[in-house]
PDB file of C-alpha atoms in Angstrom:
ATOM      1  CA  MET A1215      26.622   1.401   6.977  1.00 34.00           C
ATOM      2  CA  ALA A1216      22.885   1.032   7.090  1.00 37.00           C
ATOM      3  CA  LEU A1217      20.665   4.005   6.515  1.00 41.00           C
ATOM      4  CA  TYR A1218      17.836   2.495   8.543  1.00 43.00           C
ATOM      5  CA  ASP A1219      16.583  -0.701  10.033  1.00 45.00           C
ATOM      6  CA  PRO A1220      13.072  -2.151   9.568  1.00 44.00           C
ATOM      7  CA  LEU A1221      12.585  -1.882  13.306  1.00 45.00           C
ATOM      8  CA  GLU A1222      12.751   1.899  12.922  1.00 53.00           C
ATOM      9  CA  TRP A1223       9.870   2.026  10.431  1.00 51.00           C
ATOM     10  CA  SER A1224       7.153   3.970  12.114  1.00 46.00           C
ATOM     11  CA  ILE A1225       3.758   5.468  11.503  1.00 40.00           C
ATOM     12  CA  ARG A1226       5.051   8.649  13.105  1.00 37.00           C
ATOM     13  CA  GLY A1227       7.515   9.989  10.598  1.00 38.00           C
ATOM     14  CA  GLU A1228       8.413  13.291   9.111  1.00 39.00           C
ATOM     15  CA  GLY A1229       5.094  13.527   7.308  1.00 39.00           C
ATOM     16  CA  THR A1230       6.239  11.645   4.201  1.00 42.00           C
ATOM     17  CA  SER A1231       4.526   8.380   4.998  1.00 40.00           C
ATOM     18  CA  ARG A1232       0.919   7.669   4.069  1.00 41.00           C
ATOM     19  CA  PHE A1233       0.469   6.380   7.610  1.00 38.00           C
ATOM     20  CA  VAL A1234       0.349   9.866   9.070  1.00 38.00           C
ATOM     21  CA  ALA A1235      -2.297  11.120   6.656  1.00 36.00           C
ATOM     22  CA  ARG A1236      -4.811   8.318   7.192  1.00 41.00           C
ATOM     23  CA  ASP A1237      -7.507   8.008   9.817  1.00 42.00           C
ATOM     24  CA  ASP A1238      -7.192   4.252  10.197  1.00 54.00           C
ATOM     25  CA  ASN A1239      -3.691   4.343  11.694  1.00 62.00           C
ATOM     26  CA  HIS A1240      -4.514   1.382  13.937  1.00 65.00           C
ATOM     27  CA  ASP A1241      -5.151  -0.923  10.948  1.00 83.00           C
ATOM     28  CA  ILE A1242      -2.096   0.398   9.160  1.00 84.00           C
ATOM     29  CA  ALA A1243       0.031  -0.009  12.278  1.00 86.00           C
ATOM     30  CA  ARG A1244      -1.010  -3.677  12.420  1.00 90.00           C
ATOM     31  CA  ALA A1245      -0.214  -4.052   8.720  1.00 92.00           C
ATOM     32  CA  LEU A1246       3.181  -2.459   9.306  1.00 91.00           C
ATOM     33  CA  GLU A1247       3.912  -4.944  12.090  1.00 91.00           C
ATOM     34  CA  ARG A1248       2.915  -7.856   9.827  1.00 93.00           C
ATOM     35  CA  PHE A1249       5.053  -6.415   7.042  1.00 93.00           C
ATOM     36  CA  ARG A1250       8.016  -5.849   9.361  1.00 91.00           C
ATOM     37  CA  ALA A1251       7.843  -9.483  10.527  1.00 92.00           C
ATOM     38  CA  LYS A1252       8.439 -10.582   6.927  1.00 92.00           C
ATOM     39  CA  CYS A1253      11.603  -8.515   6.484  1.00 90.00           C
ATOM     40  CA  ARG A1254      15.184  -8.809   7.551  1.00 87.00           C
ATOM     41  CA  PHE A1255      17.977  -6.293   7.631  1.00 86.00           C
ATOM     42  CA  ASP A1256      21.172  -7.271   5.791  1.00 82.00           C
ATOM     43  CA  PRO A1257      24.027  -5.531   7.625  1.00 85.00           C
ATOM     44  CA  ARG A1258      26.475  -6.426   4.856  1.00 82.00           C
ATOM     45  CA  THR A1259      24.631  -4.378   2.217  1.00 80.00           C
ATOM     46  CA  GLY A1260      22.501  -2.108   4.372  1.00 81.00           C
ATOM     47  CA  CYS A1261      19.378  -3.331   2.563  1.00 82.00           C
ATOM     48  CA  VAL A1262      16.041  -4.383   3.962  1.00 85.00           C
ATOM     49  CA  VAL A1263      15.148  -7.656   2.247  1.00 84.00           C
ATOM     50  CA  TRP A1264      11.746  -9.328   1.939  1.00 88.00           C
ATOM     51  CA  THR A1265      11.683 -12.827   3.454  1.00 89.00           C
ATOM     52  CA  GLY A1266       7.931 -13.426   3.321  1.00 91.00           C
ATOM     53  CA  GLY A1267       5.924 -15.178   0.651  1.00 90.00           C
ATOM     54  CA  THR A1268       6.525 -14.626  -3.043  1.00 88.00           C
ATOM     55  CA  THR A1269       4.487 -14.801  -6.213  1.00 86.00           C
ATOM     56  CA  ARG A1270       5.049 -14.581  -9.921  1.00 81.00           C
ATOM     57  CA  GLY A1271       1.623 -13.023 -10.402  1.00 67.00           C
ATOM     58  CA  ARG A1272       0.162 -11.410 -13.504  1.00 67.00           C
ATOM     59  CA  GLY A1273       2.388 -13.208 -15.998  1.00 68.00           C
ATOM     60  CA  ASN A1274       5.705 -12.183 -14.459  1.00 65.00           C
ATOM     61  CA  THR A1275       8.637 -14.533 -14.816  1.00 69.00           C
ATOM     62  CA  ALA A1276      10.486 -13.135 -11.798  1.00 74.00           C
ATOM     63  CA  THR A1277       9.309 -13.747  -8.257  1.00 81.00           C
ATOM     64  CA  TYR A1278       8.304 -10.776  -6.162  1.00 85.00           C
ATOM     65  CA  GLY A1279       7.478 -10.445  -2.493  1.00 88.00           C
ATOM     66  CA  SER A1280       3.748 -10.775  -1.869  1.00 90.00           C
ATOM     67  CA  PHE A1281       1.808  -9.025   0.900  1.00 92.00           C
ATOM     68  CA  TRP A1282      -1.940  -8.984   1.588  1.00 93.00           C
ATOM     69  CA  TYR A1283      -3.374  -5.655   2.646  1.00 92.00           C
ATOM     70  CA  ASP A1284      -6.877  -4.207   2.495  1.00 88.00           C
ATOM     71  CA  GLY A1285      -8.316  -7.294   0.796  1.00 90.00           C
ATOM     72  CA  ARG A1286      -5.841  -7.569  -2.071  1.00 90.00           C
ATOM     73  CA  ARG A1287      -2.369  -8.817  -2.858  1.00 91.00           C
ATOM     74  CA  TRP A1288       0.372  -6.223  -3.192  1.00 91.00           C
ATOM     75  CA  PHE A1289       3.889  -6.745  -4.428  1.00 89.00           C
ATOM     76  CA  ALA A1290       5.963  -6.088  -1.298  1.00 90.00           C
ATOM     77  CA  HIS A1291       8.174  -3.498  -2.994  1.00 89.00           C
ATOM     78  CA  ARG A1292       5.102  -1.527  -4.167  1.00 90.00           C
ATOM     79  CA  TRP A1293       3.562  -1.627  -0.687  1.00 91.00           C
ATOM     80  CA  ALA A1294       6.838  -0.472   0.870  1.00 90.00           C
ATOM     81  CA  ALA A1295       7.207   2.315  -1.691  1.00 89.00           C
ATOM     82  CA  ALA A1296       3.661   3.559  -1.147  1.00 89.00           C
ATOM     83  CA  PHE A1297       2.974   2.983   2.538  1.00 87.00           C
ATOM     84  CA  ILE A1298       6.399   3.123   4.172  1.00 86.00           C
ATOM     85  CA  HIS A1299       8.424   5.442   1.971  1.00 84.00           C
ATOM     86  CA  GLY A1300       5.504   7.631   0.880  1.00 85.00           C
ATOM     87  CA  LEU A1301       6.337   7.473  -2.839  1.00 85.00           C
ATOM     88  CA  ASP A1302       3.522   8.300  -5.237  1.00 86.00           C
ATOM     89  CA  VAL A1303       3.349   5.155  -7.366  1.00 84.00           C
ATOM     90  CA  ASP A1304      -0.118   5.575  -8.862  1.00 87.00           C
ATOM     91  CA  GLY A1305       0.091   4.780 -12.578  1.00 88.00           C
ATOM     92  CA  LEU A1306       3.805   3.955 -12.338  1.00 90.00           C
ATOM     93  CA  GLN A1307       5.886   0.848 -11.947  1.00 89.00           C
ATOM     94  CA  VAL A1308       8.232   0.618  -8.985  1.00 88.00           C
ATOM     95  CA  GLY A1309      11.692  -0.042 -10.381  1.00 84.00           C
ATOM     96  CA  HIS A1310      14.419  -1.804  -8.411  1.00 78.00           C
ATOM     97  CA  ASN A1311      18.019  -0.731  -8.759  1.00 78.00           C
ATOM     98  CA  CYS A1312      19.872  -2.427  -5.928  1.00 77.00           C
ATOM     99  CA  PRO A1313      23.617  -2.298  -6.652  1.00 74.00           C
ATOM    100  CA  PHE A1314      24.344  -5.174  -4.266  1.00 72.00           C
ATOM    101  CA  THR A1315      22.697  -7.935  -6.285  1.00 66.00           C
ATOM    102  CA  ALA A1316      23.349  -9.362  -9.716  1.00 59.00           C
ATOM    103  CA  ASP A1317      19.742  -9.090 -10.849  1.00 55.00           C
ATOM    104  CA  GLY A1318      19.071  -5.654  -9.375  1.00 51.00           C
ATOM    105  CA  HIS A1319      15.974  -6.634  -7.416  1.00 53.00           C
ATOM    106  CA  PRO A1320      16.225  -9.517  -5.005  1.00 56.00           C
ATOM    107  CA  ASN A1321      13.231  -8.209  -3.050  1.00 71.00           C
ATOM    108  CA  THR A1322      14.963  -5.179  -1.648  1.00 75.00           C
ATOM    109  CA  LEU A1323      12.690  -2.682   0.060  1.00 80.00           C
ATOM    110  CA  CYS A1324      15.094   0.208   0.671  1.00 77.00           C
ATOM    111  CA  VAL A1325      13.820   3.576  -0.469  1.00 73.00           C
ATOM    112  CA  GLN A1326      17.144   4.372  -2.116  1.00 78.00           C
ATOM    113  CA  HIS A1327      16.713   1.283  -4.341  1.00 81.00           C
ATOM    114  CA  LEU A1328      13.067   1.860  -5.318  1.00 85.00           C
ATOM    115  CA  ALA A1329      11.791   4.476  -7.732  1.00 84.00           C
ATOM    116  CA  GLY A1330       8.496   5.221  -9.439  1.00 88.00           C
ATOM    117  CA  GLN A1331       9.079   4.836 -13.183  1.00 90.00           C
ATOM    118  CA  THR A1332       7.149   4.509 -16.400  1.00 90.00           C
ATOM    119  CA  GLN A1333       7.321   1.089 -18.031  1.00 88.00           C
ATOM    120  CA  ALA A1334       9.704   2.426 -20.696  1.00 89.00           C
ATOM    121  CA  GLU A1335      12.059   3.845 -18.045  1.00 90.00           C
ATOM    122  CA  ASN A1336      11.923   0.631 -16.033  1.00 83.00           C
ATOM    123  CA  LEU A1337      12.686  -1.576 -19.056  1.00 82.00           C
ATOM    124  CA  ALA A1338      15.468   0.712 -20.310  1.00 85.00           C
ATOM    125  CA  GLU A1339      17.120   0.659 -16.886  1.00 81.00           C
ATOM    126  CA  ALA A1340      16.846  -3.135 -16.687  1.00 77.00           C
ATOM    127  CA  VAL A1341      18.384  -3.608 -20.164  1.00 79.00           C
ATOM    128  CA  GLU A1342      21.188  -1.191 -19.289  1.00 80.00           C
ATOM    129  CA  ARG A1343      21.934  -3.001 -16.038  1.00 74.00           C
ATOM    130  CA  LEU A1344      21.275  -6.626 -17.037  1.00 72.00           C
ATOM    131  CA  GLY A1345      21.571  -6.712 -20.824  1.00 72.00           C
ATOM    132  CA  PRO A1346      18.838  -7.726 -23.259  1.00 71.00           C
ATOM    133  CA  PRO A1347      16.266 -10.344 -22.237  1.00 67.00           C
ATOM    134  CA  ALA A1348      17.284 -13.983 -22.691  1.00 65.00           C
ATOM    135  CA  HIS A1349      14.804 -14.597 -25.496  1.00 61.00           C
ATOM    136  CA  ARG A1350      16.508 -11.922 -27.601  1.00 55.00           C
ATOM    137  CA  GLN A1351      19.960 -13.306 -26.841  1.00 54.00           C
ATOM    138  CA  SER A1352      18.960 -16.797 -27.905  1.00 55.00           C
ATOM    139  CA  ARG A1353      18.036 -15.813 -31.457  1.00 58.00           C
ATOM    140  CA  PHE A1354      20.368 -16.828 -34.258  1.00 56.00           C
ATOM    141  CA  LYS A1355      22.524 -14.255 -35.957  1.00 60.00           C
ATOM    142  CA  CYS A1356      22.369 -14.378 -39.782  1.00 62.00           C
ATOM    143  CA  GLU A1357      25.743 -16.139 -40.034  1.00 62.00           C
ATOM    144  CA  GLN A1358      24.732 -18.753 -37.454  1.00 61.00           C
ATOM    145  CA  ALA A1359      21.469 -19.405 -39.264  1.00 62.00           C
ATOM    146  CA  ALA A1360      23.286 -19.830 -42.588  1.00 63.00           C
ATOM    147  CA  ASP A1361      25.761 -22.298 -41.057  1.00 65.00           C
ATOM    148  CA  THR A1362      22.953 -24.269 -39.420  1.00 64.00           C
ATOM    149  CA  ARG A1363      20.931 -24.289 -42.641  1.00 63.00           C
ATOM    150  CA  GLN A1364      23.917 -25.574 -44.639  1.00 67.00           C
ATOM    151  CA  GLN A1365      24.594 -28.287 -42.074  1.00 65.00           C
ATOM    152  CA  TRP A1366      20.942 -29.340 -42.153  1.00 62.00           C
ATOM    153  CA  LEU A1367      20.904 -29.439 -45.959  1.00 69.00           C
ATOM    154  CA  PHE A1368      24.082 -31.525 -45.991  1.00 65.00           C
ATOM    155  CA  VAL A1369      23.384 -33.931 -43.156  1.00 64.00           C
ATOM    156  CA  GLU A1370      19.629 -34.347 -43.138  1.00 65.00           C
ATOM    157  CA  ILE A1371      18.692 -34.040 -46.770  1.00 65.00           C
ATOM    158  CA  GLY A1372      21.984 -34.826 -48.494  1.00 63.00           C
ATOM    159  CA  LEU A1373      21.744 -31.902 -50.912  1.00 60.00           C
ATOM    160  CA  LEU A1374      25.226 -30.540 -50.360  1.00 51.00           C
TER     161      LEU A1374
END
């Protein structure tokens, strides 16, 4: 069962949203409408999913939702955390922990799946959920390296 629908996002909330505290509610209301148009509600999982543009940005290997607001590009999950859910994300990363996807962050925007975290907390959670990064998994173990070295010495050089 869904906790909320993107159509219910509003600038008039229970005081937790940054929309209520700002004087330029008209501009933010327009931004919210633009943002809402780039989302869809998944009734199967109860998640709000970003369907707008994506970017890898700033050296990331994963794609993240991309949203322009106030003259700069925001990752969609950070914008949702800050401006819709009212989370204080200054100086923190916004971690994804969606239990309905294999990678943990398809571009989910639900408040229950987003959390402000330090980089260490975010990385530890990702390793716990997904395992170590691929580049660490692809390294040889000592035994594998020894076997490969012996094969190379035998086949390529003819020493063994």
